[in-house]
mmCIF file of C-alpha atoms and ligand atoms in Angstrom:
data_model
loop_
_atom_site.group_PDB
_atom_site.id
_atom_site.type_symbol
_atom_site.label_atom_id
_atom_site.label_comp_id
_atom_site.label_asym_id
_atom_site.label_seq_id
_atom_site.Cartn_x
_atom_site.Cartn_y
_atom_site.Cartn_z
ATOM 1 C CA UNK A 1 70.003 77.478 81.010
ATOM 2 C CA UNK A 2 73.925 77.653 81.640
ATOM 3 C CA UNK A 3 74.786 79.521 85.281
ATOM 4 C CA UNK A 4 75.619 82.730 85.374
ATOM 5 C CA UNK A 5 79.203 83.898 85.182
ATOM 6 C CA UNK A 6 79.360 86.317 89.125
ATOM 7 C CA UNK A 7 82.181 89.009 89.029
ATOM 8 C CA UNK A 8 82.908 89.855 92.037
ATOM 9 C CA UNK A 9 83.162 93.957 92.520
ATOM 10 C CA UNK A 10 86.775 95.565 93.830
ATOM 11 C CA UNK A 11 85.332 99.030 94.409
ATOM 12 C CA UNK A 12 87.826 102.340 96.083
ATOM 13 C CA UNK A 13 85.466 102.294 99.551
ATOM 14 C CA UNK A 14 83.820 105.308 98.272
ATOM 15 C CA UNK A 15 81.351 103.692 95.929
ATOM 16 C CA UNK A 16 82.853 103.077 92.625
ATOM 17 C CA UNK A 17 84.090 100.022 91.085
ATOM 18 C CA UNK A 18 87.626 99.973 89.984
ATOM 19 C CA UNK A 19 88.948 99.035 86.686
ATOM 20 C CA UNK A 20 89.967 96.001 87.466
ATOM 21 C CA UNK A 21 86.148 95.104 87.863
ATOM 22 C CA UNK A 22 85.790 96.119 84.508
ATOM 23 C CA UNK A 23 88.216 93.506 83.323
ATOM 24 C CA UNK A 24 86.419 90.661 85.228
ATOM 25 C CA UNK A 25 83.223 91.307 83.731
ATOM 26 C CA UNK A 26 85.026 91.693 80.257
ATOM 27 C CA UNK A 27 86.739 88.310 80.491
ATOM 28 C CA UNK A 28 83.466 87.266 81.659
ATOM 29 C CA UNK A 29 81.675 88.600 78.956
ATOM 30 C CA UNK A 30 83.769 86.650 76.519
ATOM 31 C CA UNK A 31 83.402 83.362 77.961
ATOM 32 C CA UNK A 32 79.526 83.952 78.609
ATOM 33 C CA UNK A 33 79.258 84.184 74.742
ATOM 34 C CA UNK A 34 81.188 81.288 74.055
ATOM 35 C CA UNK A 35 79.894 79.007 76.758
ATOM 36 C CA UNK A 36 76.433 80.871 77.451
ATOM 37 C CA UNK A 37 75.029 82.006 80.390
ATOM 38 C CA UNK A 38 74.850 85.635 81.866
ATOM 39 C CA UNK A 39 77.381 87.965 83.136
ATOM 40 C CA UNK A 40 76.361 89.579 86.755
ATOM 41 C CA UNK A 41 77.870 91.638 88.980
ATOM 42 C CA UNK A 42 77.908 90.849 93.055
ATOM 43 C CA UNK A 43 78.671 93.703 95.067
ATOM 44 C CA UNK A 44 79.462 93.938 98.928
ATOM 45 C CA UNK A 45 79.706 97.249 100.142
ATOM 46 C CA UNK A 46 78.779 100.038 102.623
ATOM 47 C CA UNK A 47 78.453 102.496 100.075
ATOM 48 C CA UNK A 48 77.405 102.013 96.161
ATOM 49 C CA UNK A 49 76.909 104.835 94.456
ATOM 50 C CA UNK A 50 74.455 105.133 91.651
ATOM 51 C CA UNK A 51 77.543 106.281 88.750
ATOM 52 C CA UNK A 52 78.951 103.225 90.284
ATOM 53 C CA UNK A 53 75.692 101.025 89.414
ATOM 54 C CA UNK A 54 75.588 102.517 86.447
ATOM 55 C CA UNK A 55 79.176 101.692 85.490
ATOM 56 C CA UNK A 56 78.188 97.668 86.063
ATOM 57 C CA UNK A 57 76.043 97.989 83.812
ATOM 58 C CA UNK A 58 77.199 99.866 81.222
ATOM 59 C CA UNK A 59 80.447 97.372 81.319
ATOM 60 C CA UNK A 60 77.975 94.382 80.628
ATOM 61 C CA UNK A 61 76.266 93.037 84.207
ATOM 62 C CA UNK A 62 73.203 91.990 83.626
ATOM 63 C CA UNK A 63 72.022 92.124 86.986
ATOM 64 C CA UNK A 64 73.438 93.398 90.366
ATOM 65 C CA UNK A 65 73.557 91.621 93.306
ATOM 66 C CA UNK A 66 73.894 94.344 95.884
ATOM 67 C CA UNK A 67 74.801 94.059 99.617
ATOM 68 C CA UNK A 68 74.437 97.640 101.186
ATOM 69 C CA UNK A 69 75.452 97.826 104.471
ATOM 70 C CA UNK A 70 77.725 99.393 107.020
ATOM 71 C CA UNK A 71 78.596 96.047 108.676
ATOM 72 C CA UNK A 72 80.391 95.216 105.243
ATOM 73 C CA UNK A 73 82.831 97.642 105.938
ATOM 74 C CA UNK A 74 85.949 97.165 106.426
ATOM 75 C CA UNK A 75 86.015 93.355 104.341
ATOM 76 C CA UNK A 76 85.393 90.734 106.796
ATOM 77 C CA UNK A 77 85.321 87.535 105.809
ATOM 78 C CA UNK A 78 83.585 86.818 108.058
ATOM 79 C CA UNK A 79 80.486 88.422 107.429
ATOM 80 C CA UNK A 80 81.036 88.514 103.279
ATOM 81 C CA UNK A 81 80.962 84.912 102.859
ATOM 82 C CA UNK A 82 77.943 83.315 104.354
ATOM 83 C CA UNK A 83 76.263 86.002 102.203
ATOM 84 C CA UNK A 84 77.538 85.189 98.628
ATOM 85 C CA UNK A 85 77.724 82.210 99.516
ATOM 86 C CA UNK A 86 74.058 81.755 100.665
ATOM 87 C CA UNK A 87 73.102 82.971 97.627
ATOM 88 C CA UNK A 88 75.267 80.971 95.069
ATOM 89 C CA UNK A 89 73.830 77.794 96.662
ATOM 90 C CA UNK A 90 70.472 79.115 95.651
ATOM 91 C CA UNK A 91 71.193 80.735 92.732
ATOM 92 C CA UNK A 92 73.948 78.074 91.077
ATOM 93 C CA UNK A 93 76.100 80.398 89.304
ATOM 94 C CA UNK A 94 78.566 78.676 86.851
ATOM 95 C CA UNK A 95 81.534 80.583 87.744
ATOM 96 C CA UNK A 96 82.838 82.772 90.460
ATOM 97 C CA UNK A 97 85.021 85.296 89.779
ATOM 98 C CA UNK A 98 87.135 87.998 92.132
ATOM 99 C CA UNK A 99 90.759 90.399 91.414
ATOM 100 C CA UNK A 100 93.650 89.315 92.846
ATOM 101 C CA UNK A 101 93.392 92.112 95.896
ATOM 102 C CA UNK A 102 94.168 91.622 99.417
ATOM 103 C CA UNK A 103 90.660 90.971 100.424
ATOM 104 C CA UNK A 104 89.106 89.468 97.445
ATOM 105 C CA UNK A 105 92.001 86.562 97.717
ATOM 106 C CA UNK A 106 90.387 85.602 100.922
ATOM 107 C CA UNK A 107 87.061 85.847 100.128
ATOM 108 C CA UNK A 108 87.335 83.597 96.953
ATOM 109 C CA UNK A 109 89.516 81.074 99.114
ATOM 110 C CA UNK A 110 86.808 81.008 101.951
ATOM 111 C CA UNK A 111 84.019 80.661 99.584
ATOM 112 C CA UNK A 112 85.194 77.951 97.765
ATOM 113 C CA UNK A 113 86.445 76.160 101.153
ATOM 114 C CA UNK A 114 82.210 76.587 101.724
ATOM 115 C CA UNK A 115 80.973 75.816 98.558
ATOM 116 C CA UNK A 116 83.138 72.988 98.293
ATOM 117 C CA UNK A 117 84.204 74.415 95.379
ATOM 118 C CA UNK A 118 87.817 74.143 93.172
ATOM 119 C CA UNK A 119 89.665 77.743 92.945
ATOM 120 C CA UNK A 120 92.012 78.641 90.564
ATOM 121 C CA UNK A 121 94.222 81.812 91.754
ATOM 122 C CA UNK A 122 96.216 84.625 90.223
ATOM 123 C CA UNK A 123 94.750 83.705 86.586
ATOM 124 C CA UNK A 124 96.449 85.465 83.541
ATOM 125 C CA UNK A 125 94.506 83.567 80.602
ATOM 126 C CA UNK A 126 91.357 81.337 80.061
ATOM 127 C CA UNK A 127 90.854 79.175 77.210
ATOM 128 C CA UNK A 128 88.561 75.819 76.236
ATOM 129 C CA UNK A 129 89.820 72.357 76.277
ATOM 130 C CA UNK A 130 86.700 69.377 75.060
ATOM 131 C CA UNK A 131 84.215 72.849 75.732
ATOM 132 C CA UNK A 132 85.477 73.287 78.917
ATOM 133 C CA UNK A 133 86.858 76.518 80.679
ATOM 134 C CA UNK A 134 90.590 75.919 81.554
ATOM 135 C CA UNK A 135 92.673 78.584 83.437
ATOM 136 C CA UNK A 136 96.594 79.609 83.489
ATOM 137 C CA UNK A 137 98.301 80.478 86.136
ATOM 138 C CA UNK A 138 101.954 81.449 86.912
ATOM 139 C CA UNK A 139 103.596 78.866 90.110
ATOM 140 C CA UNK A 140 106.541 78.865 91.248
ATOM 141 C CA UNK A 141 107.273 82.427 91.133
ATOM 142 C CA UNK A 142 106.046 82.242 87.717
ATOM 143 C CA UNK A 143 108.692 79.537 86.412
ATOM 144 C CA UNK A 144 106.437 77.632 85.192
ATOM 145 C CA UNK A 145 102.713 78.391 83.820
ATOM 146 C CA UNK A 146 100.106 76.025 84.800
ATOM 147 C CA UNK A 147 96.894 74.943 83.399
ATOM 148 C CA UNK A 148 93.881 73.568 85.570
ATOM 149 C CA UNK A 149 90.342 72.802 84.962
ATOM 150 C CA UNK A 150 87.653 72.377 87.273
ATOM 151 C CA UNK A 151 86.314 69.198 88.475
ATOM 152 C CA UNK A 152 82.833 70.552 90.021
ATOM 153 C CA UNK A 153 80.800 74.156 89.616
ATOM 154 C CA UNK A 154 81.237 76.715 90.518
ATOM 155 C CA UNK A 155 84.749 77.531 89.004
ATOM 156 C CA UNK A 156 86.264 79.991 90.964
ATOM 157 C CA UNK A 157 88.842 81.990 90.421
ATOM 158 C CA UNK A 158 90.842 85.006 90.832
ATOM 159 C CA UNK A 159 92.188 87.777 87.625
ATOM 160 C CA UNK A 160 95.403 89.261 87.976
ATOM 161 C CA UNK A 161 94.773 93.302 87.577
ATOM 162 C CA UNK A 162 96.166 94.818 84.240
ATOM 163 C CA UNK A 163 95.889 91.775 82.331
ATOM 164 C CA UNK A 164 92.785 91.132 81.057
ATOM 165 C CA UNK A 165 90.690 93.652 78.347
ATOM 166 C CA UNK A 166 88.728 95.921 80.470
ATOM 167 C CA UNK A 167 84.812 95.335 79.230
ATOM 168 C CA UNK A 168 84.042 98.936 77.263
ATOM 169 C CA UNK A 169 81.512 101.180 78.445
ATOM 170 C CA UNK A 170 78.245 101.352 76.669
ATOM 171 C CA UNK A 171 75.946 103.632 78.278
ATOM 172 C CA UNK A 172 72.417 103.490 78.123
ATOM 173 C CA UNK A 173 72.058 100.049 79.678
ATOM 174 C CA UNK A 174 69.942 100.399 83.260
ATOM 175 C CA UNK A 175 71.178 98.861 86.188
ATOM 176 C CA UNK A 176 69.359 95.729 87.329
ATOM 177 C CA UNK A 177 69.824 95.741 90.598
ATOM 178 C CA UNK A 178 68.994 92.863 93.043
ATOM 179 C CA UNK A 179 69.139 94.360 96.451
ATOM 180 C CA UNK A 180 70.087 91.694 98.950
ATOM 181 C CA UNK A 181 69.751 91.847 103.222
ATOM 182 C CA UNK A 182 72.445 90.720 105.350
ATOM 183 C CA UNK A 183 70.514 90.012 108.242
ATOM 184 C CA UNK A 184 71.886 89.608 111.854
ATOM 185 C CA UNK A 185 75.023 89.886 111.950
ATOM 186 C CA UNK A 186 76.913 89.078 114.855
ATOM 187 C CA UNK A 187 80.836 89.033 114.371
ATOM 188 C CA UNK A 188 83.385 87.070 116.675
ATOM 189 C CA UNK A 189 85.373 90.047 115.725
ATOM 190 C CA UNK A 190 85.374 94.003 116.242
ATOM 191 C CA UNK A 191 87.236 96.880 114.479
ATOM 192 C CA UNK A 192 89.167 98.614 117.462
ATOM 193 C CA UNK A 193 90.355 101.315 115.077
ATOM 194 C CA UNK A 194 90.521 102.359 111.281
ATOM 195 C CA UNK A 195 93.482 104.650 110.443
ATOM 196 C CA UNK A 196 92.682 105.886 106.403
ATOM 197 C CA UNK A 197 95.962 105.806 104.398
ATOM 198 C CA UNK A 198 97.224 109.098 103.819
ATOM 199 C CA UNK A 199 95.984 110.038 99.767
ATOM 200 C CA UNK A 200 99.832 110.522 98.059
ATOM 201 C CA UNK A 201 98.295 111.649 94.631
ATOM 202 C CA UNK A 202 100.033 108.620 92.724
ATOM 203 C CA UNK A 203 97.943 106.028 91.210
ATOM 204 C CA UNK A 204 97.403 102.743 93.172
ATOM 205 C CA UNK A 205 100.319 99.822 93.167
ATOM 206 C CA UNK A 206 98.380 97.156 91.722
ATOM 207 C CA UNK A 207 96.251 99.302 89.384
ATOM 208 C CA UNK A 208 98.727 101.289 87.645
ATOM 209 C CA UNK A 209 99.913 101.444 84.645
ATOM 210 C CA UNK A 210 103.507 102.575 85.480
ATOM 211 C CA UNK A 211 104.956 101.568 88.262
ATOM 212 C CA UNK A 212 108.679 102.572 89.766
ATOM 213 C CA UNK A 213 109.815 100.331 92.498
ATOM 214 C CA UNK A 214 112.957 100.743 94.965
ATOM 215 C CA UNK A 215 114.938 98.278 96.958
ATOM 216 C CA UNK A 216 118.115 98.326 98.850
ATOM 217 C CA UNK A 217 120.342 100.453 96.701
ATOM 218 C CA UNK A 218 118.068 103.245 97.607
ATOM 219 C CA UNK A 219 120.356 103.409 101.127
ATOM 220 C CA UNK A 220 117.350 104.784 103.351
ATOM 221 C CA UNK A 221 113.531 105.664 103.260
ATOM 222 C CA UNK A 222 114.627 109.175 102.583
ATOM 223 C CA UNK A 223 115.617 108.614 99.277
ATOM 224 C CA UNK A 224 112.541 107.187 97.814
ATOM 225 C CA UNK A 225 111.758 110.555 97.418
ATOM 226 C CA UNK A 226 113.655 110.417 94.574
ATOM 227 C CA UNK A 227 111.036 107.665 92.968
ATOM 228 C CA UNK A 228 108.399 109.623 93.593
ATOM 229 C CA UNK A 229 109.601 112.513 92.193
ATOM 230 C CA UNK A 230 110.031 110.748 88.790
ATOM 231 C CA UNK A 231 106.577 108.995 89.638
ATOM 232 C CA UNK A 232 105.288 112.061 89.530
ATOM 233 C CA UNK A 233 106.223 113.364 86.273
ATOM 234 C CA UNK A 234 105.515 109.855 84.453
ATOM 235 C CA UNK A 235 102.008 109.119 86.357
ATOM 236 C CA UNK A 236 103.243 105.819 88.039
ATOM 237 C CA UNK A 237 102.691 104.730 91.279
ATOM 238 C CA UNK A 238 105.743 103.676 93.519
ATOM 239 C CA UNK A 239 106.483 100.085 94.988
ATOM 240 C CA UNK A 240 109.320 98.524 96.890
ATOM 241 C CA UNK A 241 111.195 95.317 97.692
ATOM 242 C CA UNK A 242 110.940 93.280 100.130
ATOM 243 C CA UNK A 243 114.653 94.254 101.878
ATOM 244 C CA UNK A 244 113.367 97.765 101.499
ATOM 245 C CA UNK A 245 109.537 97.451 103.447
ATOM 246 C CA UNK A 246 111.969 94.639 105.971
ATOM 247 C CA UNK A 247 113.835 97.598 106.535
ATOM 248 C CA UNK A 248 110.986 99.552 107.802
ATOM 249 C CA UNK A 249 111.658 102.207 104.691
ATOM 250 C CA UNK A 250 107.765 102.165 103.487
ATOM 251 C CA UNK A 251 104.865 100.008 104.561
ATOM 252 C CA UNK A 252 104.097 96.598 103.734
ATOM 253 C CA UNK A 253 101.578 97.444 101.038
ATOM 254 C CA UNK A 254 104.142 99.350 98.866
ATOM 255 C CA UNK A 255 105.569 95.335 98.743
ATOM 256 C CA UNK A 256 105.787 93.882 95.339
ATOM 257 C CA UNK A 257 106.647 89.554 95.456
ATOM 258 C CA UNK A 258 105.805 86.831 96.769
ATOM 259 C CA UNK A 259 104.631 87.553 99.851
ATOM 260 C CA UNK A 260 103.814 91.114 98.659
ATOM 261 C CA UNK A 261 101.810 92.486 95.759
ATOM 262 C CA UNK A 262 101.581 91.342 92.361
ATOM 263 C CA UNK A 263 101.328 93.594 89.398
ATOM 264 C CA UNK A 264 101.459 93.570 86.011
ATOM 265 C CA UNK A 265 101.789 97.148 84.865
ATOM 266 C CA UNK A 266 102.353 98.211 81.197
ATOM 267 C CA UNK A 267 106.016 99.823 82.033
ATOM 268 C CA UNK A 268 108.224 98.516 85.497
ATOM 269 C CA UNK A 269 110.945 100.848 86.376
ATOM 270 C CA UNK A 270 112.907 98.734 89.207
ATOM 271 C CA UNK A 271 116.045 100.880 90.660
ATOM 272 C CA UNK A 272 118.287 99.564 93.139
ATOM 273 C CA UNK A 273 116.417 95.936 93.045
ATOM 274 C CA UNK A 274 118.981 92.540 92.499
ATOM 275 C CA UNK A 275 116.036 90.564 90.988
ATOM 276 C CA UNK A 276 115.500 87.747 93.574
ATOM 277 C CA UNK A 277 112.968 85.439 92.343
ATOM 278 C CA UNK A 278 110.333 86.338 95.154
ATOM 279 C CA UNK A 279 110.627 89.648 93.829
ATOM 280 C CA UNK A 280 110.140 88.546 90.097
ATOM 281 C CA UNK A 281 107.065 86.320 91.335
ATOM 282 C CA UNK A 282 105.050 90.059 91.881
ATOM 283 C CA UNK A 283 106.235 91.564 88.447
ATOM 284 C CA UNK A 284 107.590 89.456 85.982
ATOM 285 C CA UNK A 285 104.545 89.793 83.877
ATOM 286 C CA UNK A 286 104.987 93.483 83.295
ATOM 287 C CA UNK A 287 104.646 93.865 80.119
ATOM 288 C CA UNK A 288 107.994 96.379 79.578
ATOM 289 C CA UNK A 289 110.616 96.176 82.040
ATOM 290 C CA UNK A 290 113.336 98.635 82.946
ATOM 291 C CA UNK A 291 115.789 98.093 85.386
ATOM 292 C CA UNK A 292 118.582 100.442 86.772
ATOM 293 C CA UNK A 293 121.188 98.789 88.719
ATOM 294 C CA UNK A 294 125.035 99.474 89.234
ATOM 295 C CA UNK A 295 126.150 95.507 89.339
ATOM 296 C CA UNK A 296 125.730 94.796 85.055
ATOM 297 C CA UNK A 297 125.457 91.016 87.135
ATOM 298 C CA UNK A 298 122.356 91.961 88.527
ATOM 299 C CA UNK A 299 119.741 88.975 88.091
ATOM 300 C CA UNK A 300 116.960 91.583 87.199
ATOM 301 C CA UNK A 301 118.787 92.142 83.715
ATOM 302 C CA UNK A 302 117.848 88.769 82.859
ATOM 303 C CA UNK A 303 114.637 89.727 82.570
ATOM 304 C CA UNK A 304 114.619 93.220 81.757
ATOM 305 C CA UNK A 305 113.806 94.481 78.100
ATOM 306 C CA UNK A 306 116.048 97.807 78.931
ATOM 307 C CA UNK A 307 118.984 98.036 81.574
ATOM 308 C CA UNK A 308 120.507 100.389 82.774
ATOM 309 C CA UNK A 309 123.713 100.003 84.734
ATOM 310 C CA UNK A 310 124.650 102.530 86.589
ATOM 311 C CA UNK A 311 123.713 104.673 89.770
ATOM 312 C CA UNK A 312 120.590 105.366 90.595
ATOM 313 C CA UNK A 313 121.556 108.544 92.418
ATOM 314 C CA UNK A 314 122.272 109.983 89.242
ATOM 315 C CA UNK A 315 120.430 107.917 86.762
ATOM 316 C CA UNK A 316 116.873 108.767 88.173
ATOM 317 C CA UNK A 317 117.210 112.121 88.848
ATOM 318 C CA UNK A 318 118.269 112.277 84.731
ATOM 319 C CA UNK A 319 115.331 110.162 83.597
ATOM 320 C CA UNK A 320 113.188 112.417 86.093
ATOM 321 C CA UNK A 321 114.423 115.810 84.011
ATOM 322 C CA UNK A 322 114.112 114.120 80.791
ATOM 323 C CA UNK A 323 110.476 112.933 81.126
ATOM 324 C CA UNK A 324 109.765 116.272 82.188
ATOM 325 C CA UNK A 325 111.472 117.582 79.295
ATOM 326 C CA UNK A 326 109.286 115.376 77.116
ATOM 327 C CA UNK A 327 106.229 116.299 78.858
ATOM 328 C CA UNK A 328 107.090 120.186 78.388
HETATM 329 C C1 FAD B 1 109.861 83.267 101.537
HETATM 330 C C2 FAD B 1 110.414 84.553 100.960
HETATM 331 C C3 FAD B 1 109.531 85.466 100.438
HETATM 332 C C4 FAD B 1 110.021 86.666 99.895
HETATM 333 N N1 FAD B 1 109.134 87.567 99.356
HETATM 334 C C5 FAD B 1 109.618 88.664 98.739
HETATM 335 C C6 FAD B 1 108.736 89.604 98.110
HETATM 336 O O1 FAD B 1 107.504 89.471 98.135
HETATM 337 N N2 FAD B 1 109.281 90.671 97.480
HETATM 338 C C7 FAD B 1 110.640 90.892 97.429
HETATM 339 O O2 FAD B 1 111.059 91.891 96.842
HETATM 340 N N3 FAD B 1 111.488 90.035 98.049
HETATM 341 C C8 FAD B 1 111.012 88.955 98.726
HETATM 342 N N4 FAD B 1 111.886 88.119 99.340
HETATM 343 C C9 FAD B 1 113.300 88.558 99.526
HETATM 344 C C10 FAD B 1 114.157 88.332 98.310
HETATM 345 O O3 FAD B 1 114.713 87.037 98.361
HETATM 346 C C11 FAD B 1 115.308 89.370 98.287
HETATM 347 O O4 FAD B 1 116.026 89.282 99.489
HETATM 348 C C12 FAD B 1 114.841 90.798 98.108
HETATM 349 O O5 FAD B 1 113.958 90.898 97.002
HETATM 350 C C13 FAD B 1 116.054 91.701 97.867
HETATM 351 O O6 FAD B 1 115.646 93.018 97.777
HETATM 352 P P1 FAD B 1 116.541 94.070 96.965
HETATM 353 O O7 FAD B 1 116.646 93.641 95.556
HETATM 354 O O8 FAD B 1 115.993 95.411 97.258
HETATM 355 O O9 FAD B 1 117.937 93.978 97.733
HETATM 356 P P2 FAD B 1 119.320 93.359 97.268
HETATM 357 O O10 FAD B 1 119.169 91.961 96.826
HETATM 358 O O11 FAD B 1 120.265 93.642 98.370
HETATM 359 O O12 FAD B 1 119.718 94.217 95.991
HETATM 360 C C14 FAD B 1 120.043 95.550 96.018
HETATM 361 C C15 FAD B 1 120.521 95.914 94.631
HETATM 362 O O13 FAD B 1 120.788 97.299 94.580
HETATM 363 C C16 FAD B 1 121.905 97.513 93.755
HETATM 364 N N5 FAD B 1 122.470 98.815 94.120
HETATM 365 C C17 FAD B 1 123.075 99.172 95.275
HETATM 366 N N6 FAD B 1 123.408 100.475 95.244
HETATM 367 C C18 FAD B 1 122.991 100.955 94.052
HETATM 368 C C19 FAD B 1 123.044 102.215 93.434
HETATM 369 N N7 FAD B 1 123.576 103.292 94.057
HETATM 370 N N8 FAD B 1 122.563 102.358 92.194
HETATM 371 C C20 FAD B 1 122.024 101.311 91.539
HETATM 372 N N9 FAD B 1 121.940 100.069 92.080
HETATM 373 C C21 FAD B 1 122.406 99.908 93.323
HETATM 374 C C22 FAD B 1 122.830 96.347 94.045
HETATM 375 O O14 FAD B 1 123.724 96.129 92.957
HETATM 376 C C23 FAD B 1 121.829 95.212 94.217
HETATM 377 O O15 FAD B 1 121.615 94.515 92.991
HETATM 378 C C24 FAD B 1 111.413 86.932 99.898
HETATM 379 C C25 FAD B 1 112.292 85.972 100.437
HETATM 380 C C26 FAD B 1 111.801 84.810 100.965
HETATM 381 C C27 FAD B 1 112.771 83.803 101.508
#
């Protein structure tokens, strides 16, 4: 019987899967009927709870492979990998997949570095070639789209959030769930301290399905106030260049590029951003962008589907009274 396709759960640390594991296991799902084999869910946490079990299944797992335990908290790699990885040599799963998050882009490139195994990252499409599962991925700051294939099980691979069809919910099915024991674990490292990110009441960057980004025509950290504000009214969650988090004006996480995060909400508002390419590599596959710039030269109007040229001082706070207008 054909290995089982693993997905890989992205929960919110307090014992829910996000949607983004919904969309693994529904991509999953897809190629599991075409290529057979099950769809199961692998889940590393300190905390599941049983709505969040119940979730898996109801999206489509199969079966849960669960790791409960307070050592898996925060992700270490550390301690995640010998135990997926322990079990995928025993149990020979055909493909491995995990979101393209912070921590699940090191665990997939650890555990294929120990399985000895080909990974194929950031993946916005899967298709067949002679029966075979081939993956696309953006390079080059998404100039070019590349296709690979992989040479020997188990394919790995990480799924950019917001592109794939989230698996839908049918309730009913009972959680299978395969408890698992991490043993002994003795770290070479130890948490010194955990600060928890203050909750701002938007939605999360990478998750969201609007997202409003600022760079450095915003002048100052003070200003992204402005952002929010409209993020507010429109439900999106707020991001930033890279000269914007260099200039200490929010936190590296808010950082969408290259070397930041990459999202592919269904509507990009960037204000005050030139377009550089590193920033395009983060959100070029947006599916609507909107740009609001006062130089009509501004690389990001190349690829925007609506510009606006003009200030952002006065353009936001406009679209920010019109939305709530709307919403009235
Ligand atoms: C290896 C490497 C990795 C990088 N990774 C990233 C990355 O992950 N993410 C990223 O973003 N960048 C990254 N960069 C940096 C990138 O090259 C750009 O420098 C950066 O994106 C520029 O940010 P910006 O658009 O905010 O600033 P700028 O390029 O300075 O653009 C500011 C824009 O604001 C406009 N503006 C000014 N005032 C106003 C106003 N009042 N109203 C409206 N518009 C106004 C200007 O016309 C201008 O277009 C990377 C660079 C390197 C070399």
């Amino acid at each position: 019987m054909a290995g089982a396709f693993w997905c890989v759960v992205e929960d919110d640390r307090q014992g829910q899967p996000k949607k983004v594991t919904a969309e693994l296991i529904g991509e999953a799902r897809r190629w599991a009927g075409e290529l057979g084999g099950a769809v199961e869910a692998v889940w590393l946490t300190d905390r599941a709870a049983p709505e969040g079990l119940g979730h898996l299944a109801a999206w489509g797992a199969s079966r849960i492979w669960l790791w409960e335990d307070a050592a898996l908290a925060p992700y270490r790699g550390e301690t995640w990998v010998p135990a997926v990885a322990n079990l995928a040599g025993r149990e020979s799963p055909r493909a491995i997949w995990g979101a393209v998050t912070s921590r699940h882009r090191e665990l997939m490139a650890r555990l294929a570095a120990r399985l000895g195994g080909g990974i194929a990252a950031d993946c916005v499409a899967f298709g067949l070639a002679d029966g075979q599962l081939v993956a696309t991925r953006p390079v080059y700051a998404g100039k070019i789209v590349s296709r690979v294939r992989w040479k020997t099980g188990p394919s790995l691979a990480t799924l950019r959030p917001n592109v794939f069809k989230a698996a839908e919910a049918a309730p009913g099915r009972a959680p299978v769930v395969e408890r698992q024991s991490l043993g002994a674990v003795t770290p070479a490292t130890r948490f010194v301290e955990r600060r928890e990110e203050a909750q701002t009441g938007l939605p999360e960057l990478t998750e969201a399905e609007i997202v409003v980004s600022g760079g450095r025509g915003l002048k100052g950290p003070e200003n992204f106030v402005l952002l929010e504000e409209l993020a507010g009214v429109i439900g999106a969650a707020v991001g930033a260049s890279r000269a914007a988090v260099d200039a200490g004006w929010k936190p590296h996480r808010f950082q969408i590029g290259q070397t930041g995060r990459t999202i592919s909400p269904k509507l990009y508002i960037g204000c005050g951003i030139s377009g550089a390419i590193q920033h395009l590599a983060g959100m070029r596959t947006s599916k609507v962008i909107c740009a609001v710039n006062k130089d009509a030269d501004a690389p990001i109007f190349k690829i925007a589907d609506f510009g606006l040229v003009g200030d952002l001082f006065e353009v936001v706070p406009l679209l920010t009274e019109e939305f709530r207008k709307l919403k009235r």
